[in-house]
Amino acid sequence: MYDHIQVASFSLGPDGRVEQWSERAAQLLGIRAQEVVGRDPVEAFLPEELRPAGRNTLDQIMDGREWIGHVPFQLPREPGQRGFAEIYLMPSRTARGERGALCIVVDVRALRQIETDLAASQAVFGQSPMGFMLFDTALRLMRVNERFATVFGGTPQSHRGRGPADFLQRGEAERLSAALRQVLESGKPVIDLQLVGTPPGSSERRRWSLSLYRLHGTSGRPIGVACLGNDITQRRNAEREAASARRNLALLNAAGARIGNSLDLETTARELLDVAVPQFCDLASVDLYQALLTSDDTALAAGVGRIGLEEGSAELRRVAFASAVSDAPMPWSTDRDGACGAQRGGAAAERRNGVVHPRAGADPRTAGDSAGASGEHGRCPATSGPVTVGAVHRYPFHSPCAEALRTGQPKVIPGQDSDDGPELGVVVQSTLAVPITAHDTVVGLAQFARTKGSEPFGERDIALAGELAARAAVCIDNARLYRLEHERALILQRSLLPPGDPEAAGLDIACRYLPGTTATEVGGDWFDVIELPGHRTALVVGDVMGRGLRAAVAMGELRTAVRTLALLDLEPAEVLSALDEIARGLGAPAGAGGGRSGKRGGRSGRGGAGGGSDLSEVYLATCVYAVYDPVTRRCTFANAGHLPPAVVDPGSGEQALMLEVPAGIPLGVGGEPFEEVEVELPDGALLALYTDGLVESRDQTLDEGLVAFRSALTNSGRPLEDVCDQVLGRLDTRHGEDDIALLLARVQGLPAEAVGDWRLPRDPQSVAQARELARGQLASWGLGPLADTTELLVSELVTNALRYGEGEIRLRFLLDRTLVCEVWDGGLVQPRRRRARDTDEGGRGLQLVDLLSNGWGSRRTPRGKTVWFELDLPDGQAETSDPTEFLKAVL
């Protein structure tokens, strides 16, 4: 303090002259001791005009009178500037008793500056809107301002001597004491130390920001710590609101990017929880109505959100659960009015990234039993036990969740301590039950929970949860509609594929059909094996361009058309030509006329102003059609823009060869004829027909796929089922981009002893000869029980050939899984069955053939026609029909 006020001193001897001159006086007045000691102070310090008065005053002082006054002086370091000194002269005595004087000199300007500083300090300290505290080195308050007293009560003087523990809670007081000691010891200030407390007489928690710095004396010694405090509760709340708004926007942005990437109900539910946990809540689950997952059209039409409410609530299935705090069951313990009812689970489940997922290969609709065994549970309000992922349950009618489902409004369910035991691991603070609503229909319930220690749900949280549920609802509804269409298309597609393992005379057949994954739409791939007269077999593989229900419908129509055309026993090129006309008709807009002109008109009207929607691209298709004759071992191919068939010759030891079949144009394009190629196949040869999904994908070009396919067909001597598995195992069949159809046929051929072939002259005696040949051939084959029926039917067919046919007659028997008899002649007139009148003498032969055989028919040949019938082989148990009874029925 003396340094600040600049106090100096000097003394006067008994003679009135300066006896001592302090160094501080020399500094203050700018006069050295040598210049003033021994001199008269009046003459030394005062101007001439003031000396008489000064002499008088000095005499009074020497007589024992005190004096205080102001004396101007020249500032030593400021030329031309004068200062004022306040001088205090006090009488004194020497050791011999003589009078003298002791003088104290103070710079008036320094005093005024100190007064100003003190006044300013007092104003700042007292009027500051922030709390001001001065701590001593013992961490006790030396001084506080009015703002501090307003917050913590009392007067500023009442807080003197108090420590942090006297006005803060224990934990916060310890933090402040530690910070004060750190500042006092290190000298480094602490900025923005945030403390939380409750002022006396208030229940509202406040937050303060403190800045601490060490105070020093003039000697540099620490004398305490100053603390400046500001109430930042409102600012903190505003920051929290802003952070909450940013978080909500980020969550909504993440929801838009991550929810709905899959057209699968369970996956969409898991995507919702991936967004919500842990960014929005600590635990979450999604329940969907059982009718939604089982594609119950009746229930969906009635509105799944209104099913079964008269008895409580409809059945729901837990499809997803996520937890960011524990793997223990979800302790929803807010309501114990009743249980969820029967729970049914199925395949195992596993946790990935905090979300329970069905295990690979398991049906996601029934996943959950193993999840329950491993502790992956979710418990719903109003239940007494955990609901596993995949379990079916009901909420009691009066539970908050059931009320949310009925009203379609979110419900905040406050939490309570769990009574279920410490193994639950966590305690829920509050739960938010949000109905998932799509098109004004509740389809399920999403529950979001926060554990104790987290902030409770507020109004903004409720709005955010509703927005998340609404976005998920749109995606779930899209997934539901897609699932309905996808399942219907799959049912249609499967119904149009050959059931089981097709059988054919002279062929060993194996086939595979792999649909695209659930992420892709249904395709239009198909294959078929059609038995033709004469133990011949038609092999068909086709692919309708495009995907979805339209492609599946188009595939069904084309497959039906192929079967119809094949049974007419047309040549392969003729079948494809007729099929092309049909495909062009399917692709024509509605209202286009039938026939060639109508179909062409449909194509020319694409995109026209009044034309229908163009479906021609949907009905474009590729197809390969082959007819195999086991007697001649020759196969006739016709191709409509499809990939070429592959053949493996077992005797050559080489890789599969691609047959040079003219590619042709796809069905539905029209304008070009189709060509045929006839190939002789040796016994044991392997024929492969396939679609492009097997050999082409984004990761594999068509040429690369064909090379890999040819390589995979090696070692074709293995069983055909093994060859199919080998091909699918080596090629990329899991890309999920397109359906895959594979048809393999190994040539067996009919042995010579299984064929009887004779030529008969056009003579009435040929009828009897034909009967004898038939009986003899059947006897050699051990088919005696069929002899009578066969003789009768052969007699009828040879008689018709003599009566209505032309040229030489040919009789042929073929023995395989059935007995086939063929009668050939050069006539072009096809036989037809007619109803004979009672008075007619003929016209009943074909009726007999129809009654006694399993099937009969006729087909054109290059030199005439062939009429045939087929009989089942006797199995040794059923009795053979007596043809006499049929004769009586006909006659």
XYZ file of C-alpha atoms in Angstrom, residues 344-851:
508
model
C -45.091 -68.660 -29.879
C -41.549 -68.639 -31.193
C -39.707 -70.428 -33.892
C -36.233 -70.347 -35.350
C -33.194 -69.040 -33.568
C -32.168 -65.396 -33.419
C -28.907 -63.591 -32.849
C -27.737 -60.070 -31.964
C -25.872 -57.928 -34.449
C -25.034 -54.271 -33.781
C -27.325 -54.214 -30.782
C -30.340 -55.530 -32.705
C -31.768 -59.020 -32.555
C -31.823 -60.621 -35.998
C -33.065 -64.051 -37.122
C -30.180 -66.421 -37.784
C -29.182 -67.187 -41.359
C -31.584 -69.643 -42.914
C -34.257 -69.116 -40.279
C -37.740 -67.877 -40.987
C -37.811 -64.311 -39.612
C -41.497 -64.707 -38.861
C -40.794 -67.425 -36.289
C -37.408 -66.333 -34.961
C -37.147 -65.878 -31.249
C -36.974 -69.045 -29.160
C -33.194 -69.212 -29.097
C -33.079 -65.472 -28.579
C -35.101 -65.974 -25.449
C -32.746 -68.686 -24.237
C -29.745 -66.413 -24.648
C -31.314 -63.414 -22.962
C -32.266 -61.467 -26.104
C -35.692 -60.416 -24.900
C -37.933 -57.437 -24.973
C -40.603 -56.928 -22.361
C -43.702 -54.939 -23.099
C -45.854 -52.961 -20.699
C -48.666 -54.967 -19.144
C -46.689 -58.180 -19.287
C -45.283 -60.369 -16.556
C -42.647 -62.047 -18.712
C -40.294 -61.129 -21.540
C -41.533 -61.154 -25.126
C -38.919 -62.721 -27.347
C -38.232 -61.624 -30.869
C -40.574 -63.662 -33.038
C -43.089 -64.307 -30.237
C -46.805 -63.690 -30.808
C -48.572 -61.895 -27.950
C -51.482 -59.646 -27.025
C -51.650 -56.506 -24.910
C -54.402 -56.464 -22.263
C -57.265 -54.241 -23.243
C -56.692 -51.643 -20.498
C -52.910 -51.455 -20.852
C -51.296 -48.233 -22.151
C -50.021 -50.029 -25.249
C -53.474 -51.304 -26.162
C -54.848 -47.798 -25.656
C -52.184 -46.390 -27.979
C -53.129 -48.984 -30.605
C -56.819 -48.166 -30.271
C -56.490 -44.390 -30.334
C -53.548 -44.141 -32.703
C -51.942 -41.599 -30.330
C -48.537 -41.907 -28.581
C -48.518 -42.705 -24.875
C -45.783 -41.743 -22.408
C -45.546 -44.426 -19.734
C -43.590 -43.359 -16.615
C -41.211 -45.966 -15.232
C -40.860 -47.470 -11.794
C -38.326 -49.644 -10.037
C -38.443 -53.196 -11.230
C -39.568 -55.994 -8.909
C -38.401 -58.726 -11.226
C -34.943 -59.105 -9.749
C -31.456 -57.706 -10.294
C -30.838 -59.958 -13.267
C -32.767 -57.466 -15.430
C -29.671 -55.272 -15.326
C -31.367 -51.954 -16.131
C -34.294 -49.905 -14.848
C -36.507 -48.050 -17.293
C -37.181 -44.419 -16.495
C -39.951 -43.893 -19.039
C -41.359 -45.559 -22.134
C -42.870 -44.004 -25.233
C -45.421 -46.220 -27.021
C -45.970 -44.940 -30.573
C -48.485 -46.614 -32.935
C -47.212 -47.283 -36.436
C -49.924 -45.947 -38.739
C -50.075 -46.304 -42.519
C -52.967 -44.819 -44.493
C -55.006 -44.208 -41.310
C -54.594 -47.861 -40.318
C -52.529 -48.935 -37.330
C -50.192 -51.749 -38.395
C -48.085 -52.087 -35.267
C -46.468 -50.463 -32.249
C -42.988 -49.046 -31.681
C -41.734 -48.648 -28.110
C -38.830 -46.408 -27.134
C -37.437 -46.489 -23.586
C -34.856 -44.502 -21.663
C -33.139 -45.829 -18.567
C -32.648 -43.910 -15.358
C -29.951 -41.301 -15.734
C -31.205 -40.275 -19.179
C -33.442 -37.304 -19.796
C -37.168 -38.081 -19.774
C -39.163 -37.824 -22.973
C -40.417 -34.338 -23.796
C -42.870 -32.917 -26.282
C -40.227 -32.683 -28.996
C -39.231 -36.284 -28.351
C -42.822 -37.391 -28.769
C -43.080 -35.519 -32.066
C -39.771 -36.975 -33.250
C -40.802 -40.520 -32.313
C -44.053 -40.028 -34.184
C -42.149 -38.851 -37.267
C -39.794 -41.846 -37.108
C -42.742 -44.217 -36.743
C -44.560 -42.499 -39.616
C -41.589 -42.913 -41.944
C -41.239 -46.534 -40.941
C -44.979 -47.027 -41.445
C -44.794 -45.899 -45.069
C -41.914 -48.288 -45.721
C -43.646 -51.130 -43.867
C -46.793 -50.595 -45.902
C -44.754 -50.595 -49.106
C -43.062 -53.793 -47.957
C -46.453 -55.316 -47.162
C -47.834 -54.487 -50.602
C -44.668 -55.764 -52.226
C -44.837 -58.986 -50.205
C -48.439 -59.555 -51.275
C -47.605 -59.050 -54.942
C -44.381 -61.019 -54.634
C -46.056 -63.990 -52.951
C -48.866 -64.037 -55.481
C -46.388 -63.908 -58.314
C -44.355 -66.697 -56.735
C -47.462 -68.845 -56.317
C -48.384 -68.235 -59.936
C -44.849 -68.898 -61.111
C -44.436 -72.112 -59.103
C -47.812 -73.400 -60.276
C -46.679 -73.059 -63.871
C -43.453 -75.026 -63.449
C -43.431 -78.816 -63.918
C -44.219 -80.549 -60.617
C -41.643 -82.938 -59.196
C -39.080 -84.636 -61.430
C -40.309 -84.844 -65.040
C -40.061 -88.218 -66.764
C -39.589 -88.912 -70.455
C -38.973 -91.970 -72.625
C -35.309 -92.393 -73.484
C -34.228 -89.479 -71.321
C -32.929 -89.112 -67.780
C -33.953 -85.608 -66.687
C -32.889 -83.331 -63.831
C -33.846 -79.680 -63.406
C -33.307 -76.745 -61.090
C -35.164 -73.490 -60.647
C -33.700 -70.732 -58.450
C -35.830 -67.623 -57.965
C -34.270 -64.216 -57.418
C -33.758 -63.122 -53.819
C -36.493 -61.336 -51.883
C -34.783 -58.083 -52.820
C -35.643 -58.632 -56.497
C -38.955 -59.095 -58.231
C -40.295 -62.328 -59.634
C -38.920 -63.173 -63.062
C -40.347 -64.852 -66.133
C -38.024 -67.861 -66.501
C -39.642 -71.227 -67.150
C -38.851 -74.718 -68.353
C -41.074 -77.604 -69.370
C -40.917 -81.260 -70.364
C -43.792 -82.322 -72.645
C -44.466 -85.921 -73.658
C -45.342 -86.234 -77.346
C -46.801 -89.186 -79.261
C -44.404 -91.948 -80.150
C -42.483 -91.625 -76.890
C -40.991 -88.414 -78.161
C -40.305 -85.549 -75.744
C -40.370 -81.773 -76.157
C -37.881 -79.862 -74.014
C -38.563 -76.147 -73.528
C -36.674 -73.371 -71.737
C -37.773 -69.737 -71.979
C -37.323 -66.349 -70.390
C -39.802 -63.471 -70.484
C -37.993 -60.141 -70.402
C -38.712 -58.058 -67.327
C -39.731 -58.909 -63.772
C -42.744 -58.788 -61.564
C -46.273 -60.061 -61.757
C -46.674 -59.086 -65.410
C -43.648 -61.126 -66.385
C -44.958 -64.111 -64.401
C -48.385 -63.817 -66.061
C -46.805 -63.536 -69.487
C -44.675 -66.581 -68.717
C -47.772 -68.558 -67.737
C -49.587 -67.608 -70.924
C -46.635 -68.487 -73.125
C -46.030 -71.784 -71.320
C -49.663 -72.758 -71.768
C -49.456 -71.815 -75.426
C -46.287 -73.922 -75.865
C -47.997 -76.948 -74.328
C -51.034 -76.513 -76.562
C -48.932 -76.115 -79.686
C -46.705 -79.052 -78.731
C -49.690 -81.395 -78.386
C -50.663 -80.488 -81.950
C -47.416 -82.243 -82.838
C -46.126 -79.371 -84.949
C -42.528 -79.055 -86.021
C -40.334 -76.975 -83.642
C -40.058 -74.073 -86.081
C -43.819 -74.066 -86.536
C -44.309 -74.054 -82.764
C -42.110 -70.977 -82.367
C -43.779 -69.196 -85.280
C -47.200 -69.716 -83.746
C -45.852 -68.748 -80.329
C -44.434 -65.541 -81.802
C -47.869 -64.604 -83.116
C -49.356 -65.253 -79.685
C -46.674 -63.155 -77.946
C -47.281 -60.287 -80.346
C -50.957 -60.461 -79.559
C -50.271 -60.380 -75.828
C -48.138 -57.274 -76.254
C -50.747 -55.369 -78.278
C -52.585 -52.517 -76.513
C -56.131 -53.114 -75.326
C -58.650 -52.790 -78.104
C -56.291 -53.794 -80.910
C -57.861 -56.250 -83.254
C -56.864 -59.886 -83.390
C -54.770 -61.427 -86.075
C -51.649 -60.173 -87.726
C -52.911 -56.688 -88.595
C -54.191 -56.067 -85.102
C -50.885 -57.006 -83.520
C -48.873 -54.884 -85.873
C -51.223 -51.983 -85.294
C -50.620 -52.359 -81.579
C -46.896 -51.965 -81.995
C -47.127 -49.010 -84.335
C -49.270 -47.177 -81.816
C -46.626 -47.068 -79.108
C -46.596 -43.731 -77.384
C -49.365 -42.401 -79.632
C -51.940 -40.003 -78.334
C -54.948 -42.304 -77.769
C -53.005 -45.560 -77.745
C -53.021 -47.890 -74.793
C -50.048 -48.407 -72.567
C -47.246 -50.236 -74.339
C -46.759 -53.703 -72.878
C -44.858 -55.204 -75.796
C -41.527 -55.063 -73.982
C -42.993 -56.973 -71.079
C -44.065 -59.766 -73.401
C -40.829 -60.059 -75.331
C -39.377 -63.476 -74.583
C -36.630 -65.843 -75.646
C -37.216 -69.557 -76.001
C -35.480 -72.707 -77.202
C -37.705 -75.629 -78.238
C -36.331 -79.133 -78.832
C -38.034 -82.421 -79.762
C -36.197 -85.670 -79.016
C -37.064 -89.000 -80.668
C -35.704 -91.924 -78.587
C -36.031 -94.362 -81.522
C -33.789 -92.444 -83.901
C -31.856 -90.630 -81.100
C -32.212 -87.437 -83.044
C -33.146 -84.086 -81.554
C -34.612 -81.181 -83.536
C -33.947 -77.672 -82.233
C -35.538 -74.283 -82.938
C -34.401 -71.097 -81.214
C -36.063 -67.729 -80.618
C -33.248 -65.457 -79.429
C -32.224 -67.777 -76.587
C -28.752 -68.896 -75.540
C -27.582 -71.974 -77.480
C -27.970 -75.460 -75.931
C -24.878 -77.246 -74.682
C -24.056 -80.897 -75.407
C -21.469 -83.129 -73.756
C -20.401 -86.213 -75.746
C -19.243 -88.815 -73.215
C -17.005 -90.530 -75.780
C -15.064 -87.468 -76.891
C -13.603 -86.530 -73.506
C -13.877 -82.845 -74.422
C -15.670 -79.978 -72.766
C -19.292 -79.221 -73.525
C -19.971 -77.847 -76.990
C -22.411 -75.111 -77.817
C -24.723 -76.312 -80.581
C -24.792 -74.112 -83.621
C -28.510 -73.452 -83.576
C -29.604 -70.320 -85.478
C -30.318 -67.732 -82.785
C -33.489 -66.363 -84.328
C -35.312 -63.339 -82.962
C -37.139 -63.100 -79.631
C -40.795 -63.961 -79.452
C -43.047 -60.961 -79.871
C -40.873 -59.191 -82.441
C -42.171 -60.952 -85.535
C -41.241 -60.568 -89.164
C -38.649 -63.370 -89.460
C -39.095 -67.137 -89.876
C -37.497 -69.617 -87.495
C -35.065 -72.311 -88.570
C -34.618 -75.891 -87.392
C -31.492 -77.917 -86.776
C -31.523 -81.696 -86.350
C -28.735 -83.277 -84.312
C -28.057 -86.942 -83.659
C -27.175 -87.562 -80.038
C -25.230 -90.676 -78.994
C -26.234 -92.731 -75.981
C -25.056 -91.129 -72.749
C -24.830 -87.652 -74.269
C -25.778 -84.807 -71.936
C -28.019 -82.016 -73.218
C -28.203 -78.753 -71.197
C -30.791 -75.991 -71.620
C -30.589 -72.900 -69.374
C -31.491 -69.230 -68.956
C -29.175 -66.222 -68.882
C -29.422 -65.795 -65.107
C -27.095 -68.797 -64.772
C -24.254 -67.381 -66.859
C -24.573 -63.602 -66.652
C -24.526 -61.072 -63.799
C -23.065 -57.683 -62.935
C -19.863 -59.356 -61.803
C -19.583 -61.774 -64.721
C -19.913 -61.123 -68.430
C -21.855 -63.479 -70.674
C -18.726 -64.844 -72.366
C -17.078 -65.525 -69.003
C -20.222 -67.208 -67.770
C -20.482 -69.476 -70.806
C -16.859 -70.562 -70.412
C -17.457 -71.339 -66.740
C -20.672 -73.176 -67.616
C -18.928 -75.391 -70.172
C -16.211 -76.158 -67.666
C -18.753 -77.034 -64.973
C -20.405 -79.603 -67.271
C -17.311 -81.827 -67.260
C -17.456 -85.214 -65.556
C -20.965 -85.584 -66.914
C -20.964 -89.313 -66.206
C -22.081 -88.656 -62.655
C -25.791 -88.799 -61.717
C -27.681 -85.898 -63.190
C -28.708 -84.539 -59.794
C -25.045 -84.330 -58.844
C -24.231 -82.643 -62.154
C -26.916 -80.003 -61.447
C -25.476 -79.334 -58.008
C -21.983 -79.166 -59.483
C -23.010 -76.577 -62.076
C -24.837 -74.400 -59.565
C -21.972 -74.707 -57.106
C -19.295 -73.541 -59.541
C -21.208 -70.664 -61.073
C -22.308 -67.420 -59.443
C -25.907 -68.308 -58.623
C -26.367 -66.059 -55.575
C -26.307 -62.678 -57.275
C -30.075 -62.411 -56.917
C -30.418 -60.352 -60.088
C -32.471 -62.811 -62.150
C -34.174 -66.158 -61.923
C -32.198 -69.224 -62.951
C -33.583 -72.223 -64.838
C -31.456 -75.257 -65.685
C -32.685 -78.375 -67.528
C -30.335 -81.343 -68.023
C -31.259 -84.432 -70.074
C -29.090 -87.517 -70.552
C -29.833 -89.493 -73.715
C -30.637 -93.150 -73.148
C -32.455 -94.067 -76.371
C -34.785 -97.011 -76.886
C -32.928 -100.285 -77.484
C -33.607 -102.124 -80.766
C -35.430 -104.934 -78.948
C -37.922 -102.353 -77.586
C -39.035 -101.425 -81.128
C -41.144 -103.471 -83.514
C -41.398 -102.032 -87.032
C -43.114 -103.573 -90.069
C -44.330 -102.429 -93.486
C -47.636 -103.782 -94.815
C -48.991 -103.709 -98.370
C -52.296 -102.064 -99.181
C -54.175 -105.324 -99.105
C -57.134 -106.485 -96.987
C -54.966 -109.357 -95.783
C -52.739 -106.815 -94.042
C -55.325 -106.477 -91.257
C -54.934 -110.124 -90.237
C -51.172 -109.883 -90.663
C -51.103 -106.853 -88.410
C -53.019 -108.756 -85.707
C -50.585 -111.659 -85.893
C -47.574 -109.337 -85.715
C -49.041 -107.559 -82.712
C -49.759 -110.782 -80.802
C -46.313 -112.159 -81.552
C -44.526 -108.973 -80.535
C -46.436 -108.712 -77.254
C -45.727 -112.363 -76.515
C -41.993 -111.759 -76.993
C -42.196 -108.830 -74.572
C -44.184 -110.806 -72.022
C -47.264 -108.632 -72.438
C -49.736 -111.394 -73.111
C -52.502 -109.761 -71.018
C -52.564 -106.847 -73.474
C -52.750 -109.033 -76.590
C -56.542 -109.089 -77.064
C -56.987 -105.347 -76.609
C -53.985 -104.545 -78.768
C -55.165 -106.880 -81.581
C -58.562 -105.214 -81.617
C -57.175 -101.670 -81.702
C -54.486 -102.494 -84.287
C -57.179 -104.063 -86.458
C -59.235 -100.856 -86.295
C -56.331 -98.573 -87.156
C -55.029 -100.717 -90.057
C -58.584 -101.013 -91.408
C -58.958 -97.218 -91.353
C -55.583 -96.837 -93.074
C -56.721 -99.202 -95.863
C -60.094 -97.525 -96.187
C -59.198 -93.831 -95.888
C -55.414 -93.651 -96.320
C -52.991 -93.844 -99.199
C -49.765 -95.667 -100.046
C -47.850 -98.196 -98.021
C -48.897 -98.932 -94.427
C -46.364 -99.036 -91.625
C -46.953 -100.640 -88.219
C -44.671 -99.827 -85.296
C -44.661 -100.804 -81.603
C -42.637 -98.919 -78.987
C -42.068 -100.279 -75.479
C -40.941 -98.021 -72.664
C -42.927 -96.918 -69.625
C -46.051 -97.549 -71.732
C -46.875 -99.468 -74.898
C -47.371 -97.309 -77.991
C -48.714 -98.539 -81.298
C -48.415 -96.411 -84.451
C -49.979 -96.954 -87.891
C -48.468 -94.882 -90.689
C -49.879 -94.210 -94.167
C -49.492 -91.657 -96.927
C -52.931 -90.016 -96.578
C -53.265 -86.438 -95.435
C -56.807 -86.613 -94.086
C -56.699 -86.677 -90.289
C -59.099 -89.100 -88.571
C -61.727 -87.750 -86.248
C -64.101 -89.477 -83.939
C -67.817 -89.077 -84.667
C -70.962 -90.280 -82.975
C -72.443 -93.149 -85.008
C -76.228 -93.437 -85.310
C -78.013 -96.655 -84.431
C -78.566 -97.447 -88.084
C -74.952 -96.821 -89.158
C -72.903 -99.903 -89.971
C -69.554 -98.180 -89.218
C -68.041 -95.167 -87.541
C -67.448 -96.843 -84.204
C -63.789 -97.827 -84.586
C -62.297 -94.687 -83.102
C -64.806 -94.911 -80.273
C -63.368 -98.301 -79.437
C -59.846 -96.916 -79.604
C -60.827 -94.084 -77.284
C -62.513 -96.411 -74.776
